[in-house]
Coordinates of C-alpha atoms in Angstrom, one line a residue:
M186 CA -37.2 0.4 14.0
T187 CA -34.0 -1.7 13.6
T188 CA -35.7 -3.4 10.4
E189 CA -35.9 0.2 8.9
I190 CA -32.3 0.9 10.0
S191 CA -31.1 -2.0 8.3
A192 CA -33.0 -1.3 5.1
T193 CA -31.3 2.4 5.1
L194 CA -27.6 0.7 5.9
A195 CA -28.4 -1.4 2.8
Q196 CA -28.9 1.4 0.7
T197 CA -26.0 3.4 1.6
H198 CA -22.2 2.6 0.8
P199 CA -20.3 0.9 2.4
Y200 CA -22.7 -0.5 4.9
D201 CA -24.0 -2.4 1.7
L202 CA -21.0 -4.4 1.8
L203 CA -22.1 -6.4 4.7
A204 CA -24.3 -9.5 4.4
P205 CA -27.6 -9.2 5.7
D206 CA -27.2 -11.0 9.2
E207 CA -24.3 -8.6 9.8
R208 CA -26.3 -5.5 9.0
D209 CA -29.1 -6.7 11.1
A210 CA -26.8 -7.0 13.7
L211 CA -25.2 -3.5 13.4
A212 CA -28.5 -1.9 12.9
G213 CA -29.4 -3.3 16.5
K214 CA -26.6 -1.1 17.8
V215 CA -27.0 2.0 16.0
G216 CA -28.8 5.1 17.7
R217 CA -31.0 7.5 16.2
R218 CA -31.1 11.2 17.0
T219 CA -32.7 14.4 15.8
M220 CA -30.8 17.5 15.5
A221 CA -32.0 21.2 15.0
A222 CA -30.4 23.9 13.1
G223 CA -27.7 25.6 14.9
D224 CA -27.1 22.4 16.9
V225 CA -23.2 22.0 17.2
I226 CA -22.7 18.0 16.8
Y227 CA -19.1 18.2 17.9
A228 CA -16.3 21.3 17.8
I229 CA -12.6 21.1 17.2
G230 CA -10.8 19.5 20.0
Q231 CA -13.8 17.7 21.7
P232 CA -13.9 14.0 21.9
V233 CA -15.6 12.4 18.9
T234 CA -17.7 9.4 20.4
E235 CA -19.7 8.0 17.4
L236 CA -19.9 8.0 13.6
C237 CA -22.8 10.1 12.1
L238 CA -24.8 9.2 9.2
I239 CA -27.0 11.8 8.0
L240 CA -30.8 10.8 7.1
S241 CA -32.3 14.3 6.3
G242 CA -31.1 17.7 7.0
R243 CA -27.5 19.8 6.4
I244 CA -24.3 19.7 8.2
E245 CA -21.4 22.3 7.9
I246 CA -17.9 21.4 8.3
T247 CA -15.8 24.1 9.4
D248 CA -12.2 24.7 10.5
Q249 CA -10.8 26.7 13.4
D250 CA -11.4 30.1 11.6
G251 CA -14.9 29.1 10.7
D252 CA -14.0 28.9 7.3
L253 CA -16.3 26.2 5.3
L254 CA -14.9 22.9 4.3
S255 CA -17.8 21.2 3.2
I256 CA -21.6 20.9 3.2
L257 CA -22.9 17.3 3.9
G258 CA -26.5 16.1 3.2
P259 CA -28.4 13.1 3.4
R260 CA -26.0 9.4 3.3
N261 CA -23.3 11.4 4.0
S262 CA -21.0 10.1 7.2
F263 CA -19.0 12.1 9.4
G264 CA -16.8 11.8 12.3
E265 CA -14.7 9.0 11.1
R266 CA -11.3 11.4 11.2
G267 CA -11.6 11.8 14.6
L268 CA -12.5 8.2 15.5
M269 CA -9.8 6.6 13.3
R270 CA -7.0 9.0 14.8
D271 CA -6.8 10.1 18.2
G272 CA -10.7 10.3 19.2
I273 CA -10.5 14.3 19.0
A274 CA -12.2 16.2 16.5
P275 CA -10.2 17.8 13.9
V276 CA -12.9 20.2 12.6
T277 CA -16.4 21.4 13.7
A278 CA -19.7 19.7 12.6
T279 CA -22.9 22.3 13.0
A280 CA -26.4 21.4 11.9
T281 CA -27.6 24.3 9.6
E282 CA -31.2 22.8 9.0
P283 CA -33.3 20.3 11.1
G284 CA -32.8 16.7 10.6
E285 CA -32.1 13.1 11.8
M286 CA -29.0 10.8 11.9
L287 CA -28.1 7.6 12.7
T288 CA -25.1 7.0 15.1
I289 CA -22.6 4.4 15.2
P290 CA -20.9 4.1 18.8
A291 CA -16.9 4.4 18.6
D292 CA -16.3 1.1 20.0
V293 CA -18.8 -0.5 17.2
F294 CA -17.5 1.7 14.6
R295 CA -14.2 0.4 15.3
A296 CA -14.9 -3.1 15.5
L297 CA -16.7 -2.7 12.4
V298 CA -13.7 -1.6 10.2
A299 CA -11.5 -3.9 12.3
A300 CA -13.6 -6.7 11.1
H301 CA -14.2 -5.6 7.4
P302 CA -11.1 -4.2 5.3
R303 CA -13.4 -3.1 2.7
I304 CA -15.1 -0.7 4.8
L305 CA -11.8 0.3 6.5
R306 CA -10.3 1.1 3.2
F307 CA -13.5 3.5 2.5
F308 CA -13.0 5.4 5.8
D309 CA -9.4 5.5 6.0
R310 CA -8.2 8.1 3.4
T311 CA -4.3 6.8 3.7
R312 CA -5.7 3.8 1.9
P313 CA -3.0 1.3 2.9
A314 CA -1.1 0.1 -0.2
S315 CA -1.6 -3.1 -1.5
A316 CA 1.1 -5.3 -2.0
R317 CA 3.6 -4.1 -4.3
R318 CA 5.9 -6.0 -6.1
Q319 CA 9.6 -6.2 -4.4
D320 CA 11.9 -4.3 -6.6
V321 CA 15.7 -3.9 -6.0
T322 CA 15.8 -0.6 -7.8
T323 CA 13.4 0.8 -5.3
M324 CA 14.9 0.0 -2.0
A325 CA 17.3 2.0 0.0
L326 CA 21.0 1.6 -0.1
S327 CA 20.7 1.0 3.5
A328 CA 18.9 -2.5 3.0
L329 CA 21.7 -3.6 0.3
M330 CA 24.9 -1.8 1.2
T331 CA 27.8 -3.5 2.7
R332 CA 28.4 -1.8 6.3
G333 CA 31.9 -1.2 7.7
P334 CA 33.7 -1.1 4.4
L335 CA 37.6 -1.5 4.4
T336 CA 39.4 1.8 5.0
C337 CA 42.9 3.2 5.2
A338 CA 44.7 6.6 5.6
P339 CA 45.7 8.4 2.4
E340 CA 49.2 7.7 3.1
T341 CA 48.9 4.2 3.5
P342 CA 51.6 2.3 1.2
L343 CA 50.1 1.1 -1.8
I344 CA 51.4 -2.5 -1.2
E345 CA 49.9 -2.6 2.3
A346 CA 46.5 -1.5 1.1
A347 CA 46.5 -4.2 -1.6
R348 CA 47.2 -6.6 1.1
K349 CA 44.4 -6.0 3.1
M350 CA 42.3 -6.1 0.2
R351 CA 43.4 -9.5 -0.9
E352 CA 42.9 -10.7 2.7
L353 CA 39.4 -9.7 2.8
G354 CA 38.5 -10.6 -0.8
V355 CA 36.9 -6.8 -1.6
S356 CA 37.7 -4.9 -4.8
C357 CA 38.2 -1.4 -3.0
I358 CA 39.1 0.1 -0.4
I359 CA 38.2 3.7 1.1
A360 CA 40.9 6.4 1.9
C361 CA 39.7 8.2 5.0
E362 CA 40.5 11.2 7.4
G363 CA 38.6 10.1 10.4
Q364 CA 35.2 9.0 8.8
S365 CA 35.5 11.7 6.0
V366 CA 35.8 10.1 2.6
R367 CA 38.8 11.2 1.0
G368 CA 39.2 9.2 -1.9
I369 CA 38.6 5.2 -3.3
L370 CA 41.1 2.7 -4.7
T371 CA 39.8 -0.3 -6.7
T372 CA 41.7 -3.1 -7.9
G373 CA 41.3 -1.6 -11.5
D374 CA 43.1 1.5 -10.2
I375 CA 45.9 -0.8 -8.7
T376 CA 46.0 -2.3 -12.2
S377 CA 45.9 0.7 -14.4
R378 CA 47.6 3.5 -12.5
A379 CA 50.3 1.6 -10.4
V380 CA 51.4 -1.7 -11.9
A381 CA 51.3 -0.5 -15.6
E382 CA 53.0 2.7 -14.5
G383 CA 55.5 1.0 -13.0
L384 CA 55.1 2.7 -9.4
P385 CA 56.9 1.7 -6.4
P386 CA 55.1 -0.3 -3.9
R387 CA 55.3 1.9 -1.1
T388 CA 53.4 4.9 -3.1
P389 CA 50.9 6.6 -0.8
V390 CA 47.7 5.3 -1.7
A391 CA 46.5 9.0 -2.2
Q392 CA 48.7 9.2 -5.3
V393 CA 46.8 6.3 -7.1
M394 CA 43.2 6.7 -5.5
T395 CA 40.4 8.6 -7.4
P396 CA 39.8 11.7 -5.0
D397 CA 36.3 12.8 -3.9
P398 CA 34.4 10.0 -5.1
I399 CA 30.8 10.5 -5.8
T400 CA 28.6 9.3 -2.6
L401 CA 25.1 8.9 -2.0
P402 CA 23.1 8.8 1.3
P403 CA 21.6 5.6 2.8
A404 CA 18.1 6.9 2.2
A405 CA 19.0 7.1 -1.7
L406 CA 17.4 4.5 -3.8
V407 CA 19.4 1.4 -5.6
A408 CA 18.2 2.9 -8.7
D409 CA 20.1 6.3 -7.9
V410 CA 23.2 4.3 -7.9
L411 CA 22.6 2.4 -11.1
H412 CA 22.2 5.5 -12.8
K413 CA 25.7 7.1 -11.3
M414 CA 27.4 3.9 -12.2
V415 CA 26.2 3.6 -15.8
E416 CA 26.3 7.3 -16.7
R417 CA 29.3 8.0 -15.0
G418 CA 31.2 4.6 -15.8
I419 CA 31.9 3.6 -12.1
T420 CA 31.6 0.2 -10.4
H421 CA 32.0 1.5 -6.5
M422 CA 29.6 3.9 -4.4
P423 CA 30.5 4.8 -0.9
V424 CA 27.4 5.4 1.0
V425 CA 27.9 8.3 3.3
E426 CA 25.4 9.9 6.0
G427 CA 26.1 13.4 7.9
G428 CA 29.6 13.5 6.3
R429 CA 30.6 9.9 7.7
L430 CA 31.1 6.8 5.8
V431 CA 28.6 4.3 6.8
G432 CA 28.8 1.9 3.7
I433 CA 29.7 0.7 0.4
L434 CA 27.5 -0.6 -2.7
T435 CA 29.6 -2.3 -5.8
Q436 CA 28.6 -3.4 -9.2
T437 CA 29.4 -6.8 -8.0
D438 CA 26.6 -6.5 -5.5
L439 CA 23.9 -5.8 -8.0
T440 CA 25.1 -8.3 -10.5
R441 CA 22.4 -10.7 -9.1
F442 CA 19.7 -8.6 -9.9
Q443 CA 18.5 -7.2 -13.3
A444 CA 18.9 -3.7 -13.9
T445 CA 15.7 -1.6 -14.7
S446 CA 14.6 -0.3 -17.8
S447 CA 15.3 3.1 -16.3
A448 CA 19.0 2.2 -16.0
A449 CA 19.2 0.6 -19.5
L450 CA 17.6 3.9 -20.6
I451 CA 20.2 6.2 -18.9
H452 CA 22.8 3.7 -20.7
D453 CA 21.5 4.5 -23.6
I454 CA 21.4 8.5 -23.0
A455 CA 25.1 8.4 -21.7
A456 CA 26.0 7.0 -24.9
A457 CA 24.3 9.0 -27.1
S458 CA 26.2 10.6 -29.7
D459 CA 23.9 13.6 -30.8
S460 CA 20.6 15.1 -29.5
A461 CA 18.4 12.8 -32.1
A462 CA 19.6 10.0 -30.1
L463 CA 18.6 11.5 -26.9
A464 CA 15.1 12.5 -28.1
R465 CA 14.7 8.7 -29.3
A466 CA 15.9 7.5 -25.8
A467 CA 13.4 10.1 -24.3
R468 CA 10.5 8.6 -26.3
R469 CA 10.5 5.5 -24.2
I470 CA 9.5 7.5 -20.9
P471 CA 5.9 7.2 -21.1
D472 CA 6.2 3.3 -21.2
L473 CA 8.5 3.3 -18.4
L474 CA 5.8 5.5 -16.4
V475 CA 3.4 2.9 -17.2
Q476 CA 5.7 0.2 -16.2
L477 CA 6.4 1.9 -12.9
V478 CA 2.9 2.5 -12.1
S479 CA 1.7 -1.1 -12.9
A480 CA 4.0 -2.1 -10.4
Q481 CA 2.3 0.1 -7.8
N482 CA 5.3 1.9 -7.4
P483 CA 4.5 5.0 -5.0
H484 CA 4.5 8.5 -6.7
Q485 CA 8.0 9.6 -5.3
V486 CA 9.7 6.7 -6.6
V487 CA 8.2 7.0 -9.9
T488 CA 8.8 10.6 -10.3
R489 CA 12.6 10.4 -8.9
L490 CA 13.1 7.9 -11.8
I491 CA 11.5 9.8 -14.6
T492 CA 13.7 13.0 -13.1
D493 CA 16.7 10.9 -13.1
I494 CA 16.4 10.6 -16.9
G495 CA 15.7 14.2 -17.3
D496 CA 19.1 14.8 -15.6
A497 CA 21.0 12.4 -17.5
I498 CA 19.6 14.0 -20.7
T499 CA 20.4 17.5 -19.6
R500 CA 24.2 16.4 -18.6
R501 CA 24.7 14.6 -21.9
L502 CA 23.7 17.9 -23.8
L503 CA 26.2 19.6 -21.6
A504 CA 29.0 17.1 -22.7
L505 CA 27.9 17.4 -26.1
A506 CA 27.6 21.3 -26.2
E507 CA 31.3 21.3 -24.6
E508 CA 32.5 19.0 -27.4
K509 CA 31.0 21.4 -29.8
L510 CA 32.0 24.8 -28.5
G511 CA 35.3 23.8 -26.4
P512 CA 36.0 24.1 -22.7
P513 CA 33.9 26.9 -21.0
P514 CA 35.9 30.3 -20.6
V515 CA 35.1 30.1 -16.4
P516 CA 33.2 27.6 -14.6
Y517 CA 29.5 27.5 -14.8
L518 CA 26.6 25.4 -13.0
W519 CA 23.5 24.4 -14.8
L520 CA 20.3 24.1 -12.4
A521 CA 16.9 23.0 -12.8
C522 CA 14.0 24.4 -11.1
G523 CA 10.3 23.8 -11.3
S524 CA 9.3 20.0 -11.2
Q525 CA 12.8 18.7 -12.4
G526 CA 14.4 21.0 -9.4
R527 CA 11.9 19.1 -6.8
Q528 CA 12.6 15.6 -8.6
E529 CA 9.0 15.2 -9.5
Q530 CA 8.6 14.9 -13.1
T531 CA 5.9 13.0 -14.6
G532 CA 5.0 12.4 -18.2
V533 CA 4.1 16.1 -18.7
S534 CA 7.0 18.5 -18.3
D535 CA 8.1 21.7 -19.6
Q536 CA 11.8 22.8 -19.0
D537 CA 12.7 25.2 -16.3
N538 CA 16.5 25.9 -15.8
C539 CA 19.1 28.8 -15.3
L540 CA 22.8 29.0 -15.5
I541 CA 25.0 30.4 -12.4
L542 CA 28.6 31.4 -13.9
D543 CA 31.9 32.1 -11.7
D544 CA 32.3 35.8 -10.7
A545 CA 35.0 35.7 -13.1
A546 CA 32.9 35.7 -16.0
T547 CA 33.2 38.9 -18.3
P548 CA 30.9 40.5 -20.9
P549 CA 32.5 38.5 -23.7
D550 CA 32.0 35.3 -22.1
D551 CA 28.4 35.3 -22.5
E552 CA 28.8 34.3 -26.1
Y553 CA 29.9 30.8 -25.2
F554 CA 27.4 30.6 -22.4
A555 CA 24.5 31.7 -24.7
A556 CA 25.6 29.2 -27.4
L557 CA 25.5 26.7 -24.7
A558 CA 22.1 27.3 -23.4
G559 CA 20.6 27.4 -27.0
F560 CA 22.3 24.1 -27.6
V561 CA 20.9 22.4 -24.3
S562 CA 17.6 23.8 -24.5
D563 CA 16.9 23.0 -28.1
G564 CA 18.0 19.6 -27.1
L565 CA 15.8 19.1 -24.4
D566 CA 12.7 20.5 -26.4
E567 CA 13.7 18.0 -29.4
A568 CA 13.5 15.2 -26.3
G569 CA 10.1 16.3 -25.4
Y570 CA 11.0 18.7 -22.4
F571 CA 9.2 21.7 -24.2
Y572 CA 10.5 25.2 -23.9
C573 CA 9.1 27.2 -20.8
P574 CA 5.9 29.2 -21.7
G575 CA 7.2 31.8 -19.0
D576 CA 10.8 32.0 -20.8
M577 CA 12.3 30.5 -17.3
M578 CA 15.3 29.2 -19.1
A579 CA 19.3 29.7 -19.4
T580 CA 18.5 31.0 -23.1
N581 CA 17.2 34.1 -21.4
I582 CA 20.2 36.2 -20.1
K583 CA 18.4 37.3 -17.3
W584 CA 18.6 33.5 -15.8
R585 CA 22.0 33.4 -17.4
Q586 CA 24.4 35.4 -14.6
P587 CA 27.5 35.5 -12.3
L588 CA 27.2 34.2 -8.9
R589 CA 27.1 37.6 -7.4
V590 CA 24.2 38.7 -9.7
W591 CA 22.1 35.9 -8.4
K592 CA 22.8 37.0 -4.9
Q593 CA 21.3 40.4 -6.0
Y594 CA 18.3 38.9 -7.4
F595 CA 17.4 36.9 -4.2
R596 CA 18.1 39.8 -1.8
G597 CA 15.9 42.2 -4.2
W598 CA 13.2 39.5 -4.0
I599 CA 13.1 39.4 -0.4
N600 CA 13.5 42.7 0.1
R601 CA 11.0 44.2 -2.2
P602 CA 8.4 41.1 -2.3
D603 CA 6.0 42.3 -5.0
P604 CA 3.9 40.1 -7.1
E605 CA 6.6 39.4 -9.5
A606 CA 9.4 39.0 -7.0
Q607 CA 6.9 36.1 -5.4
M608 CA 6.6 34.6 -8.7
L609 CA 10.1 34.3 -9.4
A610 CA 11.2 33.1 -5.9
S611 CA 8.6 30.5 -5.7
V612 CA 10.4 29.3 -9.0
M613 CA 13.8 29.7 -8.1
F614 CA 13.6 28.3 -4.4
D615 CA 13.3 25.1 -6.0
L616 CA 16.9 25.1 -7.8
R617 CA 19.0 22.2 -7.9
P618 CA 22.4 21.6 -9.5
I619 CA 22.3 19.5 -12.3
G620 CA 25.8 19.4 -14.2
G621 CA 28.9 21.8 -13.7
A622 CA 30.8 23.3 -10.6
E623 CA 28.4 22.4 -8.2
S624 CA 30.6 24.8 -5.5
L625 CA 28.8 27.7 -6.9
F626 CA 25.3 26.8 -5.5
P627 CA 25.6 25.9 -1.6
D628 CA 26.7 29.0 -0.4
L629 CA 23.9 30.8 -2.4
H630 CA 21.4 28.5 -1.0
A631 CA 22.4 28.8 2.5
E632 CA 22.6 32.5 2.5
T633 CA 19.1 32.7 0.5
L634 CA 17.5 30.6 3.0
A635 CA 18.7 32.3 6.0
A636 CA 17.6 35.7 4.9
A637 CA 14.2 34.6 3.7
A638 CA 13.5 32.7 6.7
K639 CA 14.4 36.1 8.9
N640 CA 12.0 38.4 6.6
S641 CA 8.4 37.8 8.0
I642 CA 7.2 40.3 5.5
F643 CA 8.8 38.1 2.6
V644 CA 7.3 35.1 4.4
S645 CA 3.9 36.5 4.6
H646 CA 3.7 37.6 0.8
M647 CA 4.9 34.1 -0.1
I648 CA 2.0 32.7 2.1
S649 CA -0.4 35.2 0.5
N650 CA 0.8 34.1 -3.0
S651 CA 0.8 30.2 -2.5
L652 CA -2.9 30.5 -1.5
K653 CA -4.0 31.9 -5.1
H654 CA -4.1 28.1 -5.9
H655 CA -7.7 26.6 -4.9
T656 CA -8.9 23.3 -4.3
P657 CA -11.5 21.9 -6.6
L658 CA -13.9 21.7 -3.7
G659 CA -17.5 21.9 -4.6
L660 CA -20.7 21.5 -2.3
F661 CA -22.4 18.5 -1.3
R662 CA -19.5 16.3 -1.7
G663 CA -18.8 16.9 -5.2
F664 CA -16.0 18.8 -7.2
A665 CA -15.8 22.1 -8.8
T666 CA -15.1 21.2 -12.2
V667 CA -14.0 23.1 -15.3
R668 CA -16.9 24.5 -16.7
S669 CA -16.1 25.0 -20.3
G670 CA -13.7 24.6 -23.0
E671 CA -11.2 21.1 -24.0
H672 CA -11.0 20.2 -20.6
K673 CA -14.8 20.7 -19.4
N674 CA -16.4 18.3 -16.6
T675 CA -12.5 17.5 -15.4
I676 CA -10.2 18.9 -12.4
D677 CA -6.7 19.8 -13.1
L678 CA -4.7 17.7 -10.6
K679 CA -1.8 19.6 -11.0
H680 CA -2.7 23.3 -10.4
N681 CA -5.6 22.7 -8.1
G682 CA -4.1 19.2 -6.3
V683 CA -0.4 19.0 -6.4
V684 CA 0.6 22.7 -6.7
P685 CA -0.9 23.9 -3.5
V686 CA 0.9 21.2 -1.5
V687 CA 3.9 22.0 -3.4
D688 CA 3.3 25.8 -2.4
L689 CA 2.9 24.7 1.4
G690 CA 6.2 22.9 1.2
R691 CA 8.0 25.7 0.2
I692 CA 6.6 27.8 2.8
Y693 CA 7.8 25.3 5.5
A694 CA 11.1 25.0 3.9
L695 CA 11.5 28.7 4.0
K696 CA 10.3 28.9 7.6
G697 CA 12.3 26.4 8.7
E698 CA 15.5 26.8 6.6
L699 CA 15.2 23.4 5.5
T700 CA 17.4 22.6 2.5
E701 CA 15.2 20.0 0.9
A702 CA 14.1 20.8 -2.3
N703 CA 11.4 17.9 -3.2
T704 CA 8.0 18.2 -1.7
R705 CA 7.6 15.2 0.0
A706 CA 11.0 15.7 1.7
R707 CA 10.0 19.1 2.8
L708 CA 6.8 17.7 4.4
L709 CA 8.7 15.0 6.4
A710 CA 11.4 17.4 7.6
A711 CA 8.9 19.9 8.4
I712 CA 7.0 17.6 10.7
E713 CA 10.2 16.3 12.1
T714 CA 11.5 19.8 12.9
G715 CA 8.2 21.0 14.3
V716 CA 7.8 23.6 11.7
V717 CA 4.4 22.2 11.2
S718 CA 2.2 20.0 13.7
T719 CA 2.5 16.3 13.6
S720 CA -1.1 15.9 13.1
G721 CA -1.6 18.4 10.3
G722 CA 1.6 17.5 8.6
R723 CA 0.8 13.8 8.5
D724 CA -2.4 14.5 7.1
L725 CA -1.2 16.8 4.4
L726 CA 1.2 14.2 3.5
D727 CA -1.4 11.3 3.7
A728 CA -3.6 13.7 1.3
Y729 CA -0.4 14.5 -0.9
D730 CA 0.1 11.1 -1.7
M731 CA -3.2 10.2 -2.5
I732 CA -3.5 13.2 -5.1
A733 CA -0.1 12.5 -6.7
D734 CA -0.8 8.5 -7.3
T735 CA -3.9 9.5 -8.8
R736 CA -2.6 12.1 -10.9
L737 CA 0.3 9.2 -12.1
A738 CA -2.4 6.5 -12.4
H739 CA -4.5 9.0 -14.5
Q740 CA -1.2 9.7 -16.9
A741 CA -0.6 6.1 -17.0
T742 CA -4.2 5.1 -18.3
Q743 CA -4.1 7.9 -21.0
I744 CA -0.9 6.6 -22.3
K745 CA -2.2 3.0 -22.4
R746 CA -5.0 4.3 -24.3
G747 CA -2.6 5.8 -26.8
D748 CA -3.5 9.4 -25.9
P749 CA -1.1 12.0 -24.6
P750 CA -0.7 12.3 -21.0
D751 CA -2.1 15.4 -19.3
N752 CA -3.4 16.4 -15.8
F753 CA -7.0 16.6 -16.3
M754 CA -8.9 13.9 -14.8
A755 CA -12.9 13.8 -15.0
P756 CA -14.1 12.6 -11.5
A757 CA -16.9 10.8 -13.2
D758 CA -14.0 8.3 -14.2
L759 CA -13.4 7.5 -10.6
S760 CA -15.4 5.0 -8.2
D761 CA -17.6 6.3 -5.6
F762 CA -14.6 5.1 -3.0
E763 CA -12.0 6.9 -4.9
R764 CA -14.3 10.3 -5.4
S765 CA -14.8 10.2 -1.6
H766 CA -11.2 9.9 -0.6
L767 CA -9.8 12.3 -3.1
R768 CA -12.3 15.0 -1.9
D769 CA -11.3 14.2 1.6
A770 CA -7.6 14.6 0.6
F771 CA -8.8 18.0 -0.9
V772 CA -10.3 19.0 2.5
V773 CA -7.2 18.4 4.3
I774 CA -5.2 20.8 1.9
K775 CA -7.7 23.4 2.2
T776 CA -7.4 23.0 6.0
M777 CA -4.0 23.6 5.7
Q778 CA -4.1 26.3 3.5
N779 CA -6.1 28.1 5.8
A780 CA -4.0 27.5 9.0
A781 CA -1.1 28.9 7.0
G782 CA -3.0 31.9 5.9
S783 CA -4.1 32.7 9.5
G784 CA -0.2 32.0 10.8
R785 CA -1.3 28.5 12.5
G786 CA 0.3 26.4 9.8
Y787 CA 3.6 26.0 11.7
L788 CA 4.5 25.2 15.4
N789 CA 2.1 23.1 17.2

C-alpha cells in the first residue's frame, strides 16, 4: 500500500516536488479512509487533525450559513487553512458522494512544510514575500526621521533661536506650544526674512517663521516627503503623530539617497507650464509602474506613488487654472473620489472628482468655478485620466456646490437610501481633499460618518449594494471567466476581485466611523478596533494583498509587451500554484461577503 500511495503522491502537486526517498517516507506516515455521502469530515469550530487529499468522490466546502464556497474533487487537498492557523476549522467539509482520501496527520504535515519552503508556499495562501530591494523612498518616515528635534516657543527672541541652532549644528527649529507645531524657522528664513530686512535681534520667532507648516505622520513614506518637498519647494518636514511633534526629516537627510523616478516626475509636473507638459510627464507613468512592480514593491506602495503623481497633476492644473482665470471669488476645495480618493490608482484610471465651495458662494460665482472645473478636467483627460463615464466630475454642476448643499446631499442619501443614493454614497464616501481650502472638509466628513453609522437601515442598504460584485468562482477549483466578447476566458481582477474588498472596507469604515479612505488602511483599522474579527480580517487582508499584487503584475506584463494595461487576466496565464492561491483568495472574499450579508461580518 505504501508503494501505491507514493505513486499517487508522485503524480500530485506539490508532493511531486519531493525526492523519491522523501516521498516514500511520507507515504509510510499517510493514512487512508473511506467516506460515505453525507459524512461531515469536520465542521466550523472543530479541531482539524489532518490534511486530506481526495482520491475519489466529492467534498463540499460551506460557510457558517451553509453557503457553498467550493466543490473539491480528486487530487484536491483540504484542511490546510485550519492546520496552518490555529488548528480550528474555519469552514465545514462534507462528502457529497462516496469516495476515498489520503490523510496526513497534523504533525507530519507541519514537519513537511517546515522542511520544504516550496511546499509551504503552495499551502500558505499569504505567500511570504520574496526579499525586496531596499529602497529608501518606500521606507516609513519613522525609520529615517531625527527624533526629538530642536524646539522653542513662538515668542522666543530670534537671536536665542539662532544660537541654539548654531550650537546643535541644525538648519531649523520648530516653534511649538506644548507639543503642537505652530511654525518652523530655518536658516534660510533667518537670512531672507530677518537679516535682509534688518529686523532687531530680539524679534519674536513667530514674526519670521513659516506658520502652520506642512507635516506628515511617521507612518508616511519617504516618497511622500520627497513629493511634498519637490512640489512645494520646501526643505524641512516636521513629523507629527496625534497632534504631537515626534521628529523632523530634512532635505539634507536625504542627499545621500537618490531620488526615485516618481519624485523626478513630480519635479517636472510642478514645473510644467501648460497641460501639454503635464501630459508628457504623465506618459511616463506606465514605465514607473513597471519599475516599481519589478522591484517587488507591495501594491500599497505602488498605488500610493502612482496616486501621488495624479494628485500633483491635479494641483498643478488648479494652479494653472487660477493663473488663467484669476483668484477664486470664494474659497473652494477640489476633492477626488474613486481610486484616486482611496490612493489606489494603477495603470488604468479615469477621473472622479468634485468641488466643495464656501457657503458664501453666489450663483454668479459658478461661472468662475465651471471654467476652473472644465480646465482641470480637460487637462486630466489630456494626461490620460479619462472623463468619468458616469459624469462624476466637477464639470457637472451637481458635483460643484456649496458646503451646505453637500451636507444636504449626504443627509438625503443616508435618510432615503434608494439604489441611486447607495451608488452615489459608495463613491462619495471615498472623498479625499486634493487642493484648495481643506478646512471645508473635516466637519462634513465627521458629521457624515457619525450619521451613517447611526442609521442601521442605511448601513444595511450599503451592505446589500456591496454584495452585487461577485467573485469569479466556478466549480471544481476553476474560475468563472467571461464567456464572450473581447475579454472572453478572462477574469476581471478589478470588479470581481478588488472592488468587493473595497466595498467591504467601506462598510467597515461606516460601521466603525473610521476616517481612513484607503482600503488597506480601512481593513487594518477595522481589525484593530474590533469592527471585524481578527481572523476574518487578517484572511481578508491577505486575500486583498494577493489579488491587488496579481493585478499590478498583470498590468506590468502588458506594459512590457507594449500593450495598454487593463484588468482582464486569463487564468491560463498563471501557474497551478498561482491559480490555486488566487482561487483561495476569492473564497475568503466570498466568505466575508456572506458574513457581512448575514450580519456576522463585524464584531467577534
